[in-house]
mmCIF file with all atom_site columns, N, CA and C in Angstrom:
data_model
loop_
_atom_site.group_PDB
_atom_site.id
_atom_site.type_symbol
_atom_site.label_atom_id
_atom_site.label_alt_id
_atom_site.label_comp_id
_atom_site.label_asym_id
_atom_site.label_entity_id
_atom_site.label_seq_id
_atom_site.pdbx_PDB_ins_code
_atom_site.Cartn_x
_atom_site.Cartn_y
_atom_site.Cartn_z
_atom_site.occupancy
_atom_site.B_iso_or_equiv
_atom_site.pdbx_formal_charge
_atom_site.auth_seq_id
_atom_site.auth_comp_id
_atom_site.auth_asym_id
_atom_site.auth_atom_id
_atom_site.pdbx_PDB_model_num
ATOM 1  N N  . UNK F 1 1  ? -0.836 29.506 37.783 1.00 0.00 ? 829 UNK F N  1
ATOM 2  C CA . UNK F 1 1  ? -0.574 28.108 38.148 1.00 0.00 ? 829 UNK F CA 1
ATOM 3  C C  . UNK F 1 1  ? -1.255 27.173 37.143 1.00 0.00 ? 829 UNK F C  1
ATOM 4  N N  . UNK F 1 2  ? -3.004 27.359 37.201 1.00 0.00 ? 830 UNK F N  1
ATOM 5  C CA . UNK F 1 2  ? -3.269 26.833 35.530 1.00 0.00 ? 830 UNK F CA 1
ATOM 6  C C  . UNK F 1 2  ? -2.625 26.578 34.700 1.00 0.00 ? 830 UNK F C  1
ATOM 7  N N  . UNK F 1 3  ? -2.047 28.191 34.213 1.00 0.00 ? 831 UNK F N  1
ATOM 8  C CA . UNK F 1 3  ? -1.199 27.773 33.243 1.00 0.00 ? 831 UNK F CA 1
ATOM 9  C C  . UNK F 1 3  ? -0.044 27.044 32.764 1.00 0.00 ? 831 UNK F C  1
ATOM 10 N N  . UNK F 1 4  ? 0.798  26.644 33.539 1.00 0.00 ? 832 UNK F N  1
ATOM 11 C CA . UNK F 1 4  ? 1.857  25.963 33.528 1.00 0.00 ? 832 UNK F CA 1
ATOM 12 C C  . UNK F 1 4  ? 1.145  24.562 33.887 1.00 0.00 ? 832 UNK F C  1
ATOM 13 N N  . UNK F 1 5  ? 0.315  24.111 34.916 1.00 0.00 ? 833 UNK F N  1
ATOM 14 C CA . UNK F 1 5  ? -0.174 23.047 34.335 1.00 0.00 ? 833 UNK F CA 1
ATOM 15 C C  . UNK F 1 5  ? -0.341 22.288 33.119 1.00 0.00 ? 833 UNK F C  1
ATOM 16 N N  . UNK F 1 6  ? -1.198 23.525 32.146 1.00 0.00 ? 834 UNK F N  1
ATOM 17 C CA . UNK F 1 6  ? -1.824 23.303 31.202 1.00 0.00 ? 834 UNK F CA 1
ATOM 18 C C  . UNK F 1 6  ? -0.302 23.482 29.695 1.00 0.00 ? 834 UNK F C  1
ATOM 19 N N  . UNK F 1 7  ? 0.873  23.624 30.161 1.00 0.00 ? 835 UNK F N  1
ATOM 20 C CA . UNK F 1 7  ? 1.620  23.813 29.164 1.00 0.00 ? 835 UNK F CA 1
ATOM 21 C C  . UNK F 1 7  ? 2.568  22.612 29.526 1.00 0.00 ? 835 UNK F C  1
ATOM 22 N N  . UNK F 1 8  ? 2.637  21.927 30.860 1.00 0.00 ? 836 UNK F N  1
ATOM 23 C CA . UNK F 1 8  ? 3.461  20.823 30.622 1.00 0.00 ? 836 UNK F CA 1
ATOM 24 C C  . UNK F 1 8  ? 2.171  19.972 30.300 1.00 0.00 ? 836 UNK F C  1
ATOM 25 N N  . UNK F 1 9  ? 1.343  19.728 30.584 1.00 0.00 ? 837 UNK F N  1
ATOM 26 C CA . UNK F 1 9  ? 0.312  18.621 30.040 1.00 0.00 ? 837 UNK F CA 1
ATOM 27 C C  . UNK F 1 9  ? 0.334  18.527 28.517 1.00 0.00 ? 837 UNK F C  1
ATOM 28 N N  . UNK F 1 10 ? 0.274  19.515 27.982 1.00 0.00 ? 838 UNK F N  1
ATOM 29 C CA . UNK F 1 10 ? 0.484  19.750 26.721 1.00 0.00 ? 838 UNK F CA 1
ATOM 30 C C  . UNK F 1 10 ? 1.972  19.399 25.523 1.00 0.00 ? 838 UNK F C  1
ATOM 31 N N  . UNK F 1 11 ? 2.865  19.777 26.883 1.00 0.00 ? 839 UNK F N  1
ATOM 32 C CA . UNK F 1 11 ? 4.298  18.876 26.162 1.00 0.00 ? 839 UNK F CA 1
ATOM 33 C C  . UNK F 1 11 ? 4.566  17.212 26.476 1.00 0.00 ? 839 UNK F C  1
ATOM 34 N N  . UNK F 1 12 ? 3.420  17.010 27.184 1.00 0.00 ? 840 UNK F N  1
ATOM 35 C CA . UNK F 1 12 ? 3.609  15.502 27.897 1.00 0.00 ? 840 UNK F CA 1
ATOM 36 C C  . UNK F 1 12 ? 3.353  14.894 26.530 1.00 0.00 ? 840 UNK F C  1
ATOM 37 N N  . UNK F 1 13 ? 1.862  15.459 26.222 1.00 0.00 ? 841 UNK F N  1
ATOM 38 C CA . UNK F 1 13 ? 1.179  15.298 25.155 1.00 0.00 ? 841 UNK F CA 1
ATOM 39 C C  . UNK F 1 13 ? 1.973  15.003 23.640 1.00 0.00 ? 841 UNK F C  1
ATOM 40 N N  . UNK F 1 14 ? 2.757  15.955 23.467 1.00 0.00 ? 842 UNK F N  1
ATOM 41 C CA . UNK F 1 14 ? 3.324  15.745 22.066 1.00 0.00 ? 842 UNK F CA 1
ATOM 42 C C  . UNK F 1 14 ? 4.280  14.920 22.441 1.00 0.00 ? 842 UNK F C  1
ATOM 43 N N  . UNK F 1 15 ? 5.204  15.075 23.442 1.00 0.00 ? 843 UNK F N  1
ATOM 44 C CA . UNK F 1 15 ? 6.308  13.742 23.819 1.00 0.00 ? 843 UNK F CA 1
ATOM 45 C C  . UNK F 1 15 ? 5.590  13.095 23.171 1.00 0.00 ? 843 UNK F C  1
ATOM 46 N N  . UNK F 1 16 ? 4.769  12.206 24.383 1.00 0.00 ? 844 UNK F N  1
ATOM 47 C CA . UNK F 1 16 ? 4.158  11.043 23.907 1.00 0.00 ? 844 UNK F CA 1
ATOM 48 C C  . UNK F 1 16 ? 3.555  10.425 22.544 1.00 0.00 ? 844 UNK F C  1
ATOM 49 N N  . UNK F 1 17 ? 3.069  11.407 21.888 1.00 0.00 ? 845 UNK F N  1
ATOM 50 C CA . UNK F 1 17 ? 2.780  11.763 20.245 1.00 0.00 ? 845 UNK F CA 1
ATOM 51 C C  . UNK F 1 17 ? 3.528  11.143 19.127 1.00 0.00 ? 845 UNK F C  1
ATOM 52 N N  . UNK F 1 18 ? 4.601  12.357 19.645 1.00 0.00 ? 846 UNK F N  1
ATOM 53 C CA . UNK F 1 18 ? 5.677  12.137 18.900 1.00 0.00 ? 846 UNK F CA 1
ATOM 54 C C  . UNK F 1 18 ? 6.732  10.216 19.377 1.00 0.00 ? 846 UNK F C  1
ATOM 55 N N  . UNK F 1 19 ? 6.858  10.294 20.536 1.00 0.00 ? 847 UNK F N  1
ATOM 56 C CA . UNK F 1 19 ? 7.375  8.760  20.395 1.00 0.00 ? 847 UNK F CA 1
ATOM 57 C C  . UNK F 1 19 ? 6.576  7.742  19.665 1.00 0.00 ? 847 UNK F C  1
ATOM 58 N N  . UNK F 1 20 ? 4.976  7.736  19.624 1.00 0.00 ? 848 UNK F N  1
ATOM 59 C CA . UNK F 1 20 ? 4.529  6.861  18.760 1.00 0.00 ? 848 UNK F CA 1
ATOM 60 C C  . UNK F 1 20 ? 4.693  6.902  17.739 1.00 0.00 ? 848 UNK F C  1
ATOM 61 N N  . UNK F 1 21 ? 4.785  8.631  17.034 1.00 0.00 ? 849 UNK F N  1
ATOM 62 C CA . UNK F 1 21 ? 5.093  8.388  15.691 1.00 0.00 ? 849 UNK F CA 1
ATOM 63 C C  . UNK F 1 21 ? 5.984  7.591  15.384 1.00 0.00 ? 849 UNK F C  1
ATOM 64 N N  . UNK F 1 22 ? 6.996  8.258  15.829 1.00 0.00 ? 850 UNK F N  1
ATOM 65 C CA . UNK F 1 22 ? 8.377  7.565  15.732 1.00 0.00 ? 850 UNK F CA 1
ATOM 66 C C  . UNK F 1 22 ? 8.552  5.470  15.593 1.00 0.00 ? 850 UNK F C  1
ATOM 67 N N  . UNK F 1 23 ? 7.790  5.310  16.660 1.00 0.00 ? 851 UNK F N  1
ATOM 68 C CA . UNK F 1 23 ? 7.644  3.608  16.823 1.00 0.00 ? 851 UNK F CA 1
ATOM 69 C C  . UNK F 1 23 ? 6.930  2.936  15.537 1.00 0.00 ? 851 UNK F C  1
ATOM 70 N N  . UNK F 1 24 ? 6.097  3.865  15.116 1.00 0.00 ? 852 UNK F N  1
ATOM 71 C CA . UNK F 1 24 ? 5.414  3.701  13.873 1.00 0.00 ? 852 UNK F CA 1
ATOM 72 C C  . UNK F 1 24 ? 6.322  3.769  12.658 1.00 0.00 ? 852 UNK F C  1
ATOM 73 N N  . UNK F 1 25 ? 6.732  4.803  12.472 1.00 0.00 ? 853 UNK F N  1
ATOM 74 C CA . UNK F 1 25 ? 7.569  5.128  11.408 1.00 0.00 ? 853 UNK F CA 1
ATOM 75 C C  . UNK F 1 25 ? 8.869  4.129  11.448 1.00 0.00 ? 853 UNK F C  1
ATOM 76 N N  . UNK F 1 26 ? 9.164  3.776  12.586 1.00 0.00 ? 854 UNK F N  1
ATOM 77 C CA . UNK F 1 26 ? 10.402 2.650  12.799 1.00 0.00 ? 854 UNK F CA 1
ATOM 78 C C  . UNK F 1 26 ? 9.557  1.483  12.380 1.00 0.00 ? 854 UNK F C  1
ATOM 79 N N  . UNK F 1 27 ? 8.270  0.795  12.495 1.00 0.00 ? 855 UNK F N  1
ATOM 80 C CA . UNK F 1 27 ? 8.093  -0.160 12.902 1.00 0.00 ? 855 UNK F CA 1
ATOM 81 C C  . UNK F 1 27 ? 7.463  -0.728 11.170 1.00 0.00 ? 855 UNK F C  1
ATOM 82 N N  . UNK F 1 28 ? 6.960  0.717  10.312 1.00 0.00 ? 856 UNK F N  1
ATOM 83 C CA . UNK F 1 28 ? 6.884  1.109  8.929  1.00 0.00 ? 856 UNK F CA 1
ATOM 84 C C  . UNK F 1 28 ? 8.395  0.641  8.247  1.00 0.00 ? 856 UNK F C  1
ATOM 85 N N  . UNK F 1 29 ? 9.352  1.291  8.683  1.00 0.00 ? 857 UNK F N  1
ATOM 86 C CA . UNK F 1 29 ? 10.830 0.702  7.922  1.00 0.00 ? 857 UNK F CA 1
ATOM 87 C C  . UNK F 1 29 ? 10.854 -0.444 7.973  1.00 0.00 ? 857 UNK F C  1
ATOM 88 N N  . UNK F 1 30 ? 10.468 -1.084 9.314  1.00 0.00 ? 858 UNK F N  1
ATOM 89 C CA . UNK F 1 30 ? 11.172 -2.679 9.257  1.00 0.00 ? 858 UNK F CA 1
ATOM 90 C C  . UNK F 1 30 ? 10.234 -3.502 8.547  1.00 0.00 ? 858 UNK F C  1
ATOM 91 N N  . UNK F 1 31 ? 8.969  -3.169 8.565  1.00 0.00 ? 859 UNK F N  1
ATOM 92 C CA . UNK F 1 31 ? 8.102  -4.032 7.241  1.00 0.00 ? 859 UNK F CA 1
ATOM 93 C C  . UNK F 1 31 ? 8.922  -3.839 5.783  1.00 0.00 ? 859 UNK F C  1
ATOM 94 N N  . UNK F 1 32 ? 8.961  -2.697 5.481  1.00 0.00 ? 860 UNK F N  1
ATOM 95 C CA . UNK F 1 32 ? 9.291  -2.152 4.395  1.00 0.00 ? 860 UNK F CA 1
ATOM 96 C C  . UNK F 1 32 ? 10.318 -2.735 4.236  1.00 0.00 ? 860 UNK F C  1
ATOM 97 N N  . UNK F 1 33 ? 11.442 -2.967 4.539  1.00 0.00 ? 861 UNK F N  1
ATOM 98 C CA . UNK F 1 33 ? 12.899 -3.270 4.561  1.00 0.00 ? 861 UNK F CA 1
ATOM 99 C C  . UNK F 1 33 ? 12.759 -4.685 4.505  1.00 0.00 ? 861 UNK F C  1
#
């Protein structure tokens, strides 16, 4: 049970990660551009 805790917490984790990158890297183009 731990474990699956500990493996969606962990994909919550990069979701969330990864959408900032993303907002960043979008938010990087529109300066740039």
């Amino acid at each position: 049970m731990k474990a699956i805790a500990f493996v969606l917490g962990g994909l919550f984790t990069v979701t969330v990660w990864m959408m900032g990158l993303m907002m960043l890297i979008g938010s990087a183009l529109h300066v740039a551009a």
